[in-house]
Every structure is written in C-alpha cells, then in structure tokens.
Amino acid sequence: MTRIADTIAATLQAHGVRHAFGMPGGEVVTLIDGLEVAGIRFHLARHETAAAIMAAGAALTTATPGLLVATVGPGLANAVNGIADAAQEHVPLVVISGIVDRPTRARYTHQVIDHAALLRPLVKASFEVEPESAGPTVARALAVASAEPMGPVHLDLSPAVAAMPDPAPRVVAPPAVLRPAIGPHDPAIAELAGRISQARRPLILAGFEAVRAGAGPALLRLAERLGAPVVTTYKAKGLVPEDHALALGGAGLSPTADAILLRLFHQTDLLLFVGYDPIEMRLGWLDPVSDPDRIVEITAVPADHAMHHAGTRLLADPAAAVAALAEAVGPGETWTDGEPAGARAALAERFAARAGWSPHAIIETLNRSLDDGDLVTVDAGAHRILLSQKWIARRPLSLLQSAGFCTMAAALPLAIGAKVADPSRRVVAVMGDGGLEMGIGELATLRDLGLPVTIVLFQDESLALIALKQNSAGLASHGVALGLTDFAAVAAGFGGHGRTVESTAELEAELAAARDRDRFTLIACRFDADAYHQAF
C-alpha cells in the first residue's frame, strides 16, 4: 500500500531532499515513517527554530531545498523564528506541519491555531495536502520555494490523510532546466560592455545571488580585466578570494570598515551591482552612490527594496552575464590614483591584531589553523562583526551566517545542518556565550547525531554588542551581563570535549586536537568584554 505520506516523501526525494529536521508529534509520525522509507533521514533537534536553521544549513551546503517537520500548534509556533530567518535569508525551505483531522477540526480546540494565518507574512505560499493531489501539491510547493527569490513554503498535513492509501500515487519529478547562453555579442551585453569600458573608476559590489549562481570565477576575470575592486556583502564573502589584491572584503556591519569603503563608492564613476540584495546590508548603505545613472545592476530577479535606484538593470543570470561581459570589455587605465590599494591597506591596518589575548587574536588563530575547505558558521553579536571583517574567505559558502535576519543562536544549527549534509567537511561554529546559552540544547543534537563539530566560543560574560550600543548612546548598561558558565563542564555533560583557553597557543592546540576527535569539541575562549572597545 502506498500511503499519502509515501507519495509526499517520494516527491521530496525526487527533488533532491535527503534530510529532514524537526521534532516529532503524534500528528506527523506517519510522515516521518514515510520519509525514512523514501531514504530521507529525519534528524531530531531540541527546538523547532533550531531545526529550521539546520535545514537551512543543509540547503546551503547541497543547493537543494531544506525540510522542516513540525507538529501541530506549539510545534509550528516554536519554528516561527527559524522560518522568518529562511524568509529573509532566501532559503528554499519546505515546512510540513501536522494539523488536526478535518472531521473534528471545527469542534476541537486543543492546540488548534490557524497555521496559514500564523505564517502568512513569512512564507511564499501555504497549502493543505489533500488525498487526491498530494504529489502535485508537494511538487508545486518545491517549485515555489526554489523560484527566485527563494524562500519558505508551508504545507499542512493531517494524520488521517498521511496514513490513508493514495488513490492515485503520482510522484512529480523536477523538470530538466535548459538555460540559454548569453554571449559577448548579445546587443545588451555589447552596449553595457562599451559603457563599462569607458569607466575610469569602476567598482563592483556583489551579493549572495552571485554566490548561488556560481559567478565567482567570471566575476574575478571581469574585475581583473577592468582593474575594478570588489566589495561583497558578508554573506557573499569568498565569492572572489579575499587574499586577492582586488578584494576589499565584506561590508555592511562595521561602521569603521564602511567609512573606508564608502569613500571609494563616492568616487566611482560606475558601480556594478552583481547579484546584490540590500537586505544583506544596513542603513549606512542607503544610496551608496548619489547618482542612479552611475549604477548598473545585474540580477535574475530584482529584489524588493528602496535602498538605492539603479539607472540600468540587466535581467540575466549573474554568472552568464558577467562571463559574457568579461569577454566583451576592453582593458583600460583605471584607479590611477591607487585609491583601492590604499583602502585595502587602511582596512588591514585598522583591523590588525592587538597585543596579547583578544578577540582579534582568536580570529587570526582561526585564520591560521583552518584549511580553505573548512566551513565556518558565525552567530549574531560583536564577535560576528569582527570575524566577518577579519576572516579571510578564499571560497564562497565557506562562512555561513544569518545576514538578513541576524538572529541569535543560528551558528550551531547552521553548523549541524551543514555537517549532516556533508560529513566529509570540517565545520566550525563561532558563537558568543549569550547565543550558545539561548540554544544550548542543540549540544545534545550534536551528541546524538555523532557530529564532530568544533565550537569556538567567545566568552566575555556579556551581550557585548548591545552593551557597546548602550555605551555609544551615553546610557548605563542594563540587562547585558551574563554570569560565568563553565562551558567545558557543560560540554562534557553533553558528551563532548570541553576546554577553556586564554592564550593563542592553547587555542591552536585545541583546534588541532579537535580535528581528530569523533565527537564535538567546545573551546571556550575567555576574555574581557572591554576588548571590543573601538574594535569595529
């Protein structure tokens, strides 16, 4: 007998889904069984928001939709933060929630809420799976989630429908997608190439859409051809190797870095936005160039925003368009005053390591200790701003973070999802003590899944970023102090290895030892929160 749950699972499997994350409830037990039968592994999390972000980590690592399974009422309500994160991070996430069976729904009130109404501001669409159309409905949900701009889609499934025989089993596989090539002689490309070739101070700002499109190699060729410096959003770090002379790193969080970079933007005579969505930036990047005619935007789907206005927009796949432009443009004399090199030097000097043990030293130790193929996730907080500025990314998708929603406690579930999806890759989660304490139950998820993830904890006993904001506003600190937690003991209690360090040598030794462990490692790096003073 093919159950409706089996048809749903087979359709998800046909679209590349191999992992599901969530917490079970009575309303979804048949679905979970169907997933396992179809070869989709269900991974138990400790909280539904963490499960949603785990699914996002797996989706980003595999370029396939993520899958969150939640039970009725409080289960789905618990997931709201994670679903909102997927919405603002443009993650293709399928959310399947259990729902009370239809015959009793109008009379029965226990745990009953309107799921679709709850999620309406956050999802691209919401459907209830009906017996006669389960496969096509799931395929439609996957198509909606994966269409640009990507995002979460919600499905309600009642236990009776999940368990009943499918009257017409039908697995709808994804279509083969053919993408026409764009060549250098395309009229739009030729016209734009002529304009770009005339620029004497060209500048490129690239975002996460360019990462997803695989535009990095072509973008580097174009930048080298033009002598154009490249700035990325933090989420697009590594799109071009950040040790390249034309790479100016990420922008959007550090006021100090932004002040240096925006001086270049004010001088540019042509600003090329490539796959850039301003949701990855902050208010300081409203109208980085005052004249819209100096802005050319390359995007497959325009983002919904009013951060800037581009005088010209090329609607095309960013990778294909940039590759064609790299062939079509001619070399020229650009930035003859050496300003980009000066900006690069100023950034290096401003964020250079400070003497002794500090957040700067921790990040520089990570830079030395990790390989180019390793993946780092980072949580919201002061440490994220500094790490995103100092971390040298040589590959795209080597640093994952919540950039649009900036939710706390995202680094650990992102790391779990990424490690589950690609067990061969070393994964390091960088967190603050406040973020870890918010989602500390997921240490049990690491233990139960047997994931040798390394956690590097910035332990300053403070919500340091908020404390800095209070100080800059001339306010006293309230509600930001954290007590001293023995995280090494906590890690051991959860079945991992824990160590507290207060020197570069200790951190280097622990990072090296963690590489060979078959369980998770938590390295608590203790320092005083005052070390963030004027850090970024």
JSON list of N, CA and C in Angstrom, two decimals, residues 126-191:
[
{"chain": "A", "resi": 126, "resn": "SER", "atom": "N", "xyz": [1.09, 28.77, 1.22]},
{"chain": "A", "resi": 126, "resn": "SER", "atom": "CA", "xyz": [0.68, 27.79, 2.21]},
{"chain": "A", "resi": 126, "resn": "SER", "atom": "C", "xyz": [-0.41, 26.92, 1.60]},
{"chain": "A", "resi": 127, "resn": "PHE", "atom": "N", "xyz": [-0.26, 25.60, 1.69]},
{"chain": "A", "resi": 127, "resn": "PHE", "atom": "CA", "xyz": [-1.23, 24.66, 1.13]},
{"chain": "A", "resi": 127, "resn": "PHE", "atom": "C", "xyz": [-1.57, 23.61, 2.17]},
{"chain": "A", "resi": 128, "resn": "GLU", "atom": "N", "xyz": [-2.76, 23.02, 2.03]},
{"chain": "A", "resi": 128, "resn": "GLU", "atom": "CA", "xyz": [-3.07, 21.81, 2.79]},
{"chain": "A", "resi": 128, "resn": "GLU", "atom": "C", "xyz": [-3.04, 20.64, 1.82]},
{"chain": "A", "resi": 129, "resn": "VAL", "atom": "N", "xyz": [-2.38, 19.57, 2.20]},
{"chain": "A", "resi": 129, "resn": "VAL", "atom": "CA", "xyz": [-2.28, 18.40, 1.33]},
{"chain": "A", "resi": 129, "resn": "VAL", "atom": "C", "xyz": [-3.60, 17.64, 1.35]},
{"chain": "A", "resi": 130, "resn": "GLU", "atom": "N", "xyz": [-4.16, 17.44, 0.17]},
{"chain": "A", "resi": 130, "resn": "GLU", "atom": "CA", "xyz": [-5.40, 16.68, 0.03]},
{"chain": "A", "resi": 130, "resn": "GLU", "atom": "C", "xyz": [-5.09, 15.33, -0.60]},
{"chain": "A", "resi": 131, "resn": "PRO", "atom": "N", "xyz": [-5.91, 14.30, -0.32]},
{"chain": "A", "resi": 131, "resn": "PRO", "atom": "CA", "xyz": [-5.59, 12.95, -0.79]},
{"chain": "A", "resi": 131, "resn": "PRO", "atom": "C", "xyz": [-5.45, 12.83, -2.30]},
{"chain": "A", "resi": 132, "resn": "GLU", "atom": "N", "xyz": [-6.27, 13.57, -3.05]},
{"chain": "A", "resi": 132, "resn": "GLU", "atom": "CA", "xyz": [-6.29, 13.39, -4.50]},
{"chain": "A", "resi": 132, "resn": "GLU", "atom": "C", "xyz": [-5.14, 14.07, -5.22]},
{"chain": "A", "resi": 133, "resn": "SER", "atom": "N", "xyz": [-4.36, 14.91, -4.52]},
{"chain": "A", "resi": 133, "resn": "SER", "atom": "CA", "xyz": [-3.36, 15.71, -5.23]},
{"chain": "A", "resi": 133, "resn": "SER", "atom": "C", "xyz": [-2.08, 15.88, -4.42]},
{"chain": "A", "resi": 134, "resn": "ALA", "atom": "N", "xyz": [-1.71, 14.87, -3.65]},
{"chain": "A", "resi": 134, "resn": "ALA", "atom": "CA", "xyz": [-0.57, 15.03, -2.74]},
{"chain": "A", "resi": 134, "resn": "ALA", "atom": "C", "xyz": [0.72, 15.28, -3.51]},
{"chain": "A", "resi": 135, "resn": "GLY", "atom": "N", "xyz": [1.04, 14.43, -4.48]},
{"chain": "A", "resi": 135, "resn": "GLY", "atom": "CA", "xyz": [2.30, 14.58, -5.23]},
{"chain": "A", "resi": 135, "resn": "GLY", "atom": "C", "xyz": [2.40, 15.92, -5.94]},
{"chain": "A", "resi": 136, "resn": "PRO", "atom": "N", "xyz": [1.40, 16.29, -6.76]},
{"chain": "A", "resi": 136, "resn": "PRO", "atom": "CA", "xyz": [1.48, 17.59, -7.42]},
{"chain": "A", "resi": 136, "resn": "PRO", "atom": "C", "xyz": [1.54, 18.77, -6.46]},
{"chain": "A", "resi": 137, "resn": "THR", "atom": "N", "xyz": [0.86, 18.68, -5.31]},
{"chain": "A", "resi": 137, "resn": "THR", "atom": "CA", "xyz": [0.89, 19.78, -4.36]},
{"chain": "A", "resi": 137, "resn": "THR", "atom": "C", "xyz": [2.29, 19.96, -3.77]},
{"chain": "A", "resi": 138, "resn": "VAL", "atom": "N", "xyz": [2.93, 18.84, -3.42]},
{"chain": "A", "resi": 138, "resn": "VAL", "atom": "CA", "xyz": [4.28, 18.93, -2.89]},
{"chain": "A", "resi": 138, "resn": "VAL", "atom": "C", "xyz": [5.25, 19.44, -3.96]},
{"chain": "A", "resi": 139, "resn": "ALA", "atom": "N", "xyz": [5.09, 18.98, -5.19]},
{"chain": "A", "resi": 139, "resn": "ALA", "atom": "CA", "xyz": [5.95, 19.47, -6.28]},
{"chain": "A", "resi": 139, "resn": "ALA", "atom": "C", "xyz": [5.75, 20.96, -6.50]},
{"chain": "A", "resi": 140, "resn": "ARG", "atom": "N", "xyz": [4.51, 21.41, -6.39]},
{"chain": "A", "resi": 140, "resn": "ARG", "atom": "CA", "xyz": [4.25, 22.85, -6.54]},
{"chain": "A", "resi": 140, "resn": "ARG", "atom": "C", "xyz": [4.93, 23.63, -5.41]},
{"chain": "A", "resi": 141, "resn": "ALA", "atom": "N", "xyz": [4.84, 23.11, -4.19]},
{"chain": "A", "resi": 141, "resn": "ALA", "atom": "CA", "xyz": [5.48, 23.78, -3.06]},
{"chain": "A", "resi": 141, "resn": "ALA", "atom": "C", "xyz": [6.98, 23.88, -3.27]},
{"chain": "A", "resi": 142, "resn": "LEU", "atom": "N", "xyz": [7.60, 22.81, -3.75]},
{"chain": "A", "resi": 142, "resn": "LEU", "atom": "CA", "xyz": [9.04, 22.82, -4.01]},
{"chain": "A", "resi": 142, "resn": "LEU", "atom": "C", "xyz": [9.40, 23.82, -5.09]},
{"chain": "A", "resi": 143, "resn": "ALA", "atom": "N", "xyz": [8.57, 23.91, -6.13]},
{"chain": "A", "resi": 143, "resn": "ALA", "atom": "CA", "xyz": [8.84, 24.87, -7.21]},
{"chain": "A", "resi": 143, "resn": "ALA", "atom": "C", "xyz": [8.72, 26.30, -6.71]},
{"chain": "A", "resi": 144, "resn": "VAL", "atom": "N", "xyz": [7.72, 26.56, -5.87]},
{"chain": "A", "resi": 144, "resn": "VAL", "atom": "CA", "xyz": [7.56, 27.91, -5.33]},
{"chain": "A", "resi": 144, "resn": "VAL", "atom": "C", "xyz": [8.73, 28.27, -4.42]},
{"chain": "A", "resi": 145, "resn": "ALA", "atom": "N", "xyz": [9.13, 27.34, -3.58]},
{"chain": "A", "resi": 145, "resn": "ALA", "atom": "CA", "xyz": [10.24, 27.61, -2.66]},
{"chain": "A", "resi": 145, "resn": "ALA", "atom": "C", "xyz": [11.54, 27.87, -3.41]},
{"chain": "A", "resi": 146, "resn": "SER", "atom": "N", "xyz": [11.74, 27.20, -4.55]},
{"chain": "A", "resi": 146, "resn": "SER", "atom": "CA", "xyz": [13.00, 27.29, -5.29]},
{"chain": "A", "resi": 146, "resn": "SER", "atom": "C", "xyz": [13.02, 28.40, -6.33]},
{"chain": "A", "resi": 147, "resn": "ALA", "atom": "N", "xyz": [11.87, 29.02, -6.58]},
{"chain": "A", "resi": 147, "resn": "ALA", "atom": "CA", "xyz": [11.82, 30.11, -7.55]},
{"chain": "A", "resi": 147, "resn": "ALA", "atom": "C", "xyz": [12.39, 31.38, -6.92]},
{"chain": "A", "resi": 148, "resn": "GLU", "atom": "N", "xyz": [13.16, 32.15, -7.70]},
{"chain": "A", "resi": 148, "resn": "GLU", "atom": "CA", "xyz": [13.74, 33.39, -7.18]},
{"chain": "A", "resi": 148, "resn": "GLU", "atom": "C", "xyz": [12.66, 34.45, -6.98]},
{"chain": "A", "resi": 149, "resn": "PRO", "atom": "N", "xyz": [12.73, 35.20, -5.89]},
{"chain": "A", "resi": 149, "resn": "PRO", "atom": "CA", "xyz": [13.62, 34.98, -4.74]},
{"chain": "A", "resi": 149, "resn": "PRO", "atom": "C", "xyz": [13.17, 33.78, -3.93]},
{"chain": "A", "resi": 150, "resn": "MET", "atom": "N", "xyz": [14.11, 32.91, -3.61]},
{"chain": "A", "resi": 150, "resn": "MET", "atom": "CA", "xyz": [13.78, 31.69, -2.88]},
{"chain": "A", "resi": 150, "resn": "MET", "atom": "C", "xyz": [13.24, 32.01, -1.49]},
{"chain": "A", "resi": 151, "resn": "GLY", "atom": "N", "xyz": [12.57, 31.03, -0.89]},
{"chain": "A", "resi": 151, "resn": "GLY", "atom": "CA", "xyz": [12.03, 31.27, 0.44]},
{"chain": "A", "resi": 151, "resn": "GLY", "atom": "C", "xyz": [11.24, 30.09, 0.93]},
{"chain": "A", "resi": 152, "resn": "PRO", "atom": "N", "xyz": [10.67, 30.18, 2.13]},
{"chain": "A", "resi": 152, "resn": "PRO", "atom": "CA", "xyz": [9.94, 29.06, 2.71]},
{"chain": "A", "resi": 152, "resn": "PRO", "atom": "C", "xyz": [8.52, 28.92, 2.16]},
{"chain": "A", "resi": 153, "resn": "VAL", "atom": "N", "xyz": [8.06, 27.69, 2.11]},
{"chain": "A", "resi": 153, "resn": "VAL", "atom": "CA", "xyz": [6.68, 27.35, 1.72]},
{"chain": "A", "resi": 153, "resn": "VAL", "atom": "C", "xyz": [6.14, 26.38, 2.77]},
{"chain": "A", "resi": 154, "resn": "HIS", "atom": "N", "xyz": [4.86, 26.51, 3.08]},
{"chain": "A", "resi": 154, "resn": "HIS", "atom": "CA", "xyz": [4.25, 25.74, 4.17]},
{"chain": "A", "resi": 154, "resn": "HIS", "atom": "C", "xyz": [3.23, 24.74, 3.64]},
{"chain": "A", "resi": 155, "resn": "LEU", "atom": "N", "xyz": [3.25, 23.53, 4.19]},
{"chain": "A", "resi": 155, "resn": "LEU", "atom": "CA", "xyz": [2.25, 22.51, 3.90]},
{"chain": "A", "resi": 155, "resn": "LEU", "atom": "C", "xyz": [1.64, 22.00, 5.20]},
{"chain": "A", "resi": 156, "resn": "ASP", "atom": "N", "xyz": [0.33, 21.97, 5.29]},
{"chain": "A", "resi": 156, "resn": "ASP", "atom": "CA", "xyz": [-0.37, 21.33, 6.40]},
{"chain": "A", "resi": 156, "resn": "ASP", "atom": "C", "xyz": [-0.76, 19.91, 5.98]},
{"chain": "A", "resi": 157, "resn": "LEU", "atom": "N", "xyz": [-0.58, 18.96, 6.89]},
{"chain": "A", "resi": 157, "resn": "LEU", "atom": "CA", "xyz": [-0.89, 17.56, 6.60]},
{"chain": "A", "resi": 157, "resn": "LEU", "atom": "C", "xyz": [-1.54, 16.95, 7.83]},
{"chain": "A", "resi": 158, "resn": "SER", "atom": "N", "xyz": [-2.76, 16.45, 7.67]},
{"chain": "A", "resi": 158, "resn": "SER", "atom": "CA", "xyz": [-3.44, 15.82, 8.81]},
{"chain": "A", "resi": 158, "resn": "SER", "atom": "C", "xyz": [-3.00, 14.37, 8.93]},
{"chain": "A", "resi": 159, "resn": "PRO", "atom": "N", "xyz": [-3.04, 13.80, 10.13]},
{"chain": "A", "resi": 159, "resn": "PRO", "atom": "CA", "xyz": [-2.59, 12.41, 10.31]},
{"chain": "A", "resi": 159, "resn": "PRO", "atom": "C", "xyz": [-3.43, 11.41, 9.54]},
{"chain": "A", "resi": 160, "resn": "ALA", "atom": "N", "xyz": [-4.73, 11.66, 9.42]},
{"chain": "A", "resi": 160, "resn": "ALA", "atom": "CA", "xyz": [-5.58, 10.72, 8.69]},
{"chain": "A", "resi": 160, "resn": "ALA", "atom": "C", "xyz": [-5.23, 10.70, 7.21]},
{"chain": "A", "resi": 161, "resn": "VAL", "atom": "N", "xyz": [-4.99, 11.89, 6.65]},
{"chain": "A", "resi": 161, "resn": "VAL", "atom": "CA", "xyz": [-4.60, 11.95, 5.24]},
{"chain": "A", "resi": 161, "resn": "VAL", "atom": "C", "xyz": [-3.24, 11.30, 5.03]},
{"chain": "A", "resi": 162, "resn": "ALA", "atom": "N", "xyz": [-2.30, 11.55, 5.91]},
{"chain": "A", "resi": 162, "resn": "ALA", "atom": "CA", "xyz": [-0.97, 10.97, 5.77]},
{"chain": "A", "resi": 162, "resn": "ALA", "atom": "C", "xyz": [-1.01, 9.45, 5.74]},
{"chain": "A", "resi": 163, "resn": "ALA", "atom": "N", "xyz": [-1.89, 8.86, 6.53]},
{"chain": "A", "resi": 163, "resn": "ALA", "atom": "CA", "xyz": [-1.93, 7.40, 6.68]},
{"chain": "A", "resi": 163, "resn": "ALA", "atom": "C", "xyz": [-2.80, 6.70, 5.64]},
{"chain": "A", "resi": 164, "resn": "MET", "atom": "N", "xyz": [-3.69, 7.40, 4.97]},
{"chain": "A", "resi": 164, "resn": "MET", "atom": "CA", "xyz": [-4.61, 6.74, 4.06]},
{"chain": "A", "resi": 164, "resn": "MET", "atom": "C", "xyz": [-3.91, 6.31, 2.77]},
{"chain": "A", "resi": 165, "resn": "PRO", "atom": "N", "xyz": [-4.44, 5.26, 2.11]},
{"chain": "A", "resi": 165, "resn": "PRO", "atom": "CA", "xyz": [-3.87, 4.85, 0.83]},
{"chain": "A", "resi": 165, "resn": "PRO", "atom": "C", "xyz": [-4.03, 5.96, -0.21]},
{"chain": "A", "resi": 166, "resn": "ASP", "atom": "N", "xyz": [-2.99, 6.15, -1.00]},
{"chain": "A", "resi": 166, "resn": "ASP", "atom": "CA", "xyz": [-3.05, 7.17, -2.05]},
{"chain": "A", "resi": 166, "resn": "ASP", "atom": "C", "xyz": [-3.91, 6.63, -3.19]},
{"chain": "A", "resi": 167, "resn": "PRO", "atom": "N", "xyz": [-5.04, 7.29, -3.50]},
{"chain": "A", "resi": 167, "resn": "PRO", "atom": "CA", "xyz": [-5.92, 6.77, -4.56]},
{"chain": "A", "resi": 167, "resn": "PRO", "atom": "C", "xyz": [-5.30, 6.84, -5.95]},
{"chain": "A", "resi": 168, "resn": "ALA", "atom": "N", "xyz": [-4.32, 7.71, -6.14]},
{"chain": "A", "resi": 168, "resn": "ALA", "atom": "CA", "xyz": [-3.67, 7.84, -7.45]},
{"chain": "A", "resi": 168, "resn": "ALA", "atom": "C", "xyz": [-2.21, 8.24, -7.24]},
{"chain": "A", "resi": 169, "resn": "PRO", "atom": "N", "xyz": [-1.37, 7.30, -6.79]},
{"chain": "A", "resi": 169, "resn": "PRO", "atom": "CA", "xyz": [0.03, 7.65, -6.48]},
{"chain": "A", "resi": 169, "resn": "PRO", "atom": "C", "xyz": [0.73, 8.28, -7.68]},
{"chain": "A", "resi": 170, "resn": "ARG", "atom": "N", "xyz": [1.29, 9.42, -7.45]},
{"chain": "A", "resi": 170, "resn": "ARG", "atom": "CA", "xyz": [1.97, 10.13, -8.55]},
{"chain": "A", "resi": 170, "resn": "ARG", "atom": "C", "xyz": [3.12, 10.93, -7.98]},
{"chain": "A", "resi": 171, "resn": "VAL", "atom": "N", "xyz": [4.30, 10.60, -8.39]},
{"chain": "A", "resi": 171, "resn": "VAL", "atom": "CA", "xyz": [5.49, 11.34, -7.99]},
{"chain": "A", "resi": 171, "resn": "VAL", "atom": "C", "xyz": [5.86, 12.30, -9.11]},
{"chain": "A", "resi": 172, "resn": "VAL", "atom": "N", "xyz": [5.85, 13.59, -8.80]},
{"chain": "A", "resi": 172, "resn": "VAL", "atom": "CA", "xyz": [6.16, 14.61, -9.80]},
{"chain": "A", "resi": 172, "resn": "VAL", "atom": "C", "xyz": [7.62, 15.00, -9.64]},
{"chain": "A", "resi": 173, "resn": "ALA", "atom": "N", "xyz": [8.44, 14.60, -10.61]},
{"chain": "A", "resi": 173, "resn": "ALA", "atom": "CA", "xyz": [9.87, 14.92, -10.56]},
{"chain": "A", "resi": 173, "resn": "ALA", "atom": "C", "xyz": [10.11, 16.33, -11.10]},
{"chain": "A", "resi": 174, "resn": "PRO", "atom": "N", "xyz": [11.23, 16.95, -10.74]},
{"chain": "A", "resi": 174, "resn": "PRO", "atom": "CA", "xyz": [11.52, 18.30, -11.26]},
{"chain": "A", "resi": 174, "resn": "PRO", "atom": "C", "xyz": [11.85, 18.25, -12.74]},
{"chain": "A", "resi": 175, "resn": "PRO", "atom": "N", "xyz": [11.54, 19.31, -13.47]},
{"chain": "A", "resi": 175, "resn": "PRO", "atom": "CA", "xyz": [11.87, 19.33, -14.91]},
{"chain": "A", "resi": 175, "resn": "PRO", "atom": "C", "xyz": [13.36, 19.53, -15.14]},
{"chain": "A", "resi": 176, "resn": "ALA", "atom": "N", "xyz": [13.82, 19.11, -16.30]},
{"chain": "A", "resi": 176, "resn": "ALA", "atom": "CA", "xyz": [15.18, 19.47, -16.73]},
{"chain": "A", "resi": 176, "resn": "ALA", "atom": "C", "xyz": [15.16, 20.93, -17.15]},
{"chain": "A", "resi": 177, "resn": "VAL", "atom": "N", "xyz": [16.07, 21.72, -16.62]},
{"chain": "A", "resi": 177, "resn": "VAL", "atom": "CA", "xyz": [16.09, 23.16, -16.89]},
{"chain": "A", "resi": 177, "resn": "VAL", "atom": "C", "xyz": [17.20, 23.47, -17.88]},
{"chain": "A", "resi": 178, "resn": "LEU", "atom": "N", "xyz": [16.84, 24.08, -18.98]},
{"chain": "A", "resi": 178, "resn": "LEU", "atom": "CA", "xyz": [17.80, 24.49, -20.01]},
{"chain": "A", "resi": 178, "resn": "LEU", "atom": "C", "xyz": [17.95, 26.00, -19.96]},
{"chain": "A", "resi": 179, "resn": "ARG", "atom": "N", "xyz": [19.17, 26.47, -19.86]},
{"chain": "A", "resi": 179, "resn": "ARG", "atom": "CA", "xyz": [19.43, 27.90, -19.76]},
{"chain": "A", "resi": 179, "resn": "ARG", "atom": "C", "xyz": [20.17, 28.37, -21.01]},
{"chain": "A", "resi": 180, "resn": "PRO", "atom": "N", "xyz": [19.57, 29.25, -21.79]},
{"chain": "A", "resi": 180, "resn": "PRO", "atom": "CA", "xyz": [20.26, 29.75, -22.98]},
{"chain": "A", "resi": 180, "resn": "PRO", "atom": "C", "xyz": [21.50, 30.56, -22.62]},
{"chain": "A", "resi": 181, "resn": "ALA", "atom": "N", "xyz": [22.52, 30.43, -23.44]},
{"chain": "A", "resi": 181, "resn": "ALA", "atom": "CA", "xyz": [23.78, 31.14, -23.18]},
{"chain": "A", "resi": 181, "resn": "ALA", "atom": "C", "xyz": [23.65, 32.61, -23.57]},
{"chain": "A", "resi": 182, "resn": "ILE", "atom": "N", "xyz": [24.38, 33.44, -22.87]},
{"chain": "A", "resi": 182, "resn": "ILE", "atom": "CA", "xyz": [24.49, 34.86, -23.21]},
{"chain": "A", "resi": 182, "resn": "ILE", "atom": "C", "xyz": [25.91, 35.09, -23.68]},
{"chain": "A", "resi": 183, "resn": "GLY", "atom": "N", "xyz": [26.08, 35.57, -24.88]},
{"chain": "A", "resi": 183, "resn": "GLY", "atom": "CA", "xyz": [27.41, 35.75, -25.42]},
{"chain": "A", "resi": 183, "resn": "GLY", "atom": "C", "xyz": [27.85, 37.20, -25.43]},
{"chain": "A", "resi": 184, "resn": "PRO", "atom": "N", "xyz": [29.12, 37.45, -25.67]},
{"chain": "A", "resi": 184, "resn": "PRO", "atom": "CA", "xyz": [29.64, 38.82, -25.67]},
{"chain": "A", "resi": 184, "resn": "PRO", "atom": "C", "xyz": [29.07, 39.69, -26.79]},
{"chain": "A", "resi": 185, "resn": "HIS", "atom": "N", "xyz": [28.47, 39.04, -27.81]},
{"chain": "A", "resi": 185, "resn": "HIS", "atom": "CA", "xyz": [27.93, 39.82, -28.93]},
{"chain": "A", "resi": 185, "resn": "HIS", "atom": "C", "xyz": [26.43, 40.07, -28.80]},
{"chain": "A", "resi": 186, "resn": "ASP", "atom": "N", "xyz": [25.85, 39.59, -27.72]},
{"chain": "A", "resi": 186, "resn": "ASP", "atom": "CA", "xyz": [24.45, 39.93, -27.45]},
{"chain": "A", "resi": 186, "resn": "ASP", "atom": "C", "xyz": [24.34, 41.45, -27.38]},
{"chain": "A", "resi": 187, "resn": "PRO", "atom": "N", "xyz": [23.34, 42.06, -28.04]},
{"chain": "A", "resi": 187, "resn": "PRO", "atom": "CA", "xyz": [23.26, 43.54, -28.09]},
{"chain": "A", "resi": 187, "resn": "PRO", "atom": "C", "xyz": [23.29, 44.20, -26.71]},
{"chain": "A", "resi": 188, "resn": "ALA", "atom": "N", "xyz": [22.56, 43.60, -25.74]},
{"chain": "A", "resi": 188, "resn": "ALA", "atom": "CA", "xyz": [22.54, 44.21, -24.40]},
{"chain": "A", "resi": 188, "resn": "ALA", "atom": "C", "xyz": [23.91, 44.12, -23.75]},
{"chain": "A", "resi": 189, "resn": "ILE", "atom": "N", "xyz": [24.60, 42.99, -23.93]},
{"chain": "A", "resi": 189, "resn": "ILE", "atom": "CA", "xyz": [25.93, 42.82, -23.37]},
{"chain": "A", "resi": 189, "resn": "ILE", "atom": "C", "xyz": [26.91, 43.78, -24.05]},
{"chain": "A", "resi": 190, "resn": "ALA", "atom": "N", "xyz": [26.83, 43.86, -25.37]},
{"chain": "A", "resi": 190, "resn": "ALA", "atom": "CA", "xyz": [27.75, 44.73, -26.11]},
{"chain": "A", "resi": 190, "resn": "ALA", "atom": "C", "xyz": [27.58, 46.19, -25.70]},
{"chain": "A", "resi": 191, "resn": "GLU", "atom": "N", "xyz": [26.34, 46.62, -25.55]},
{"chain": "A", "resi": 191, "resn": "GLU", "atom": "CA", "xyz": [26.09, 48.01, -25.15]},
{"chain": "A", "resi": 191, "resn": "GLU", "atom": "C", "xyz": [26.63, 48.28, -23.75]}
]
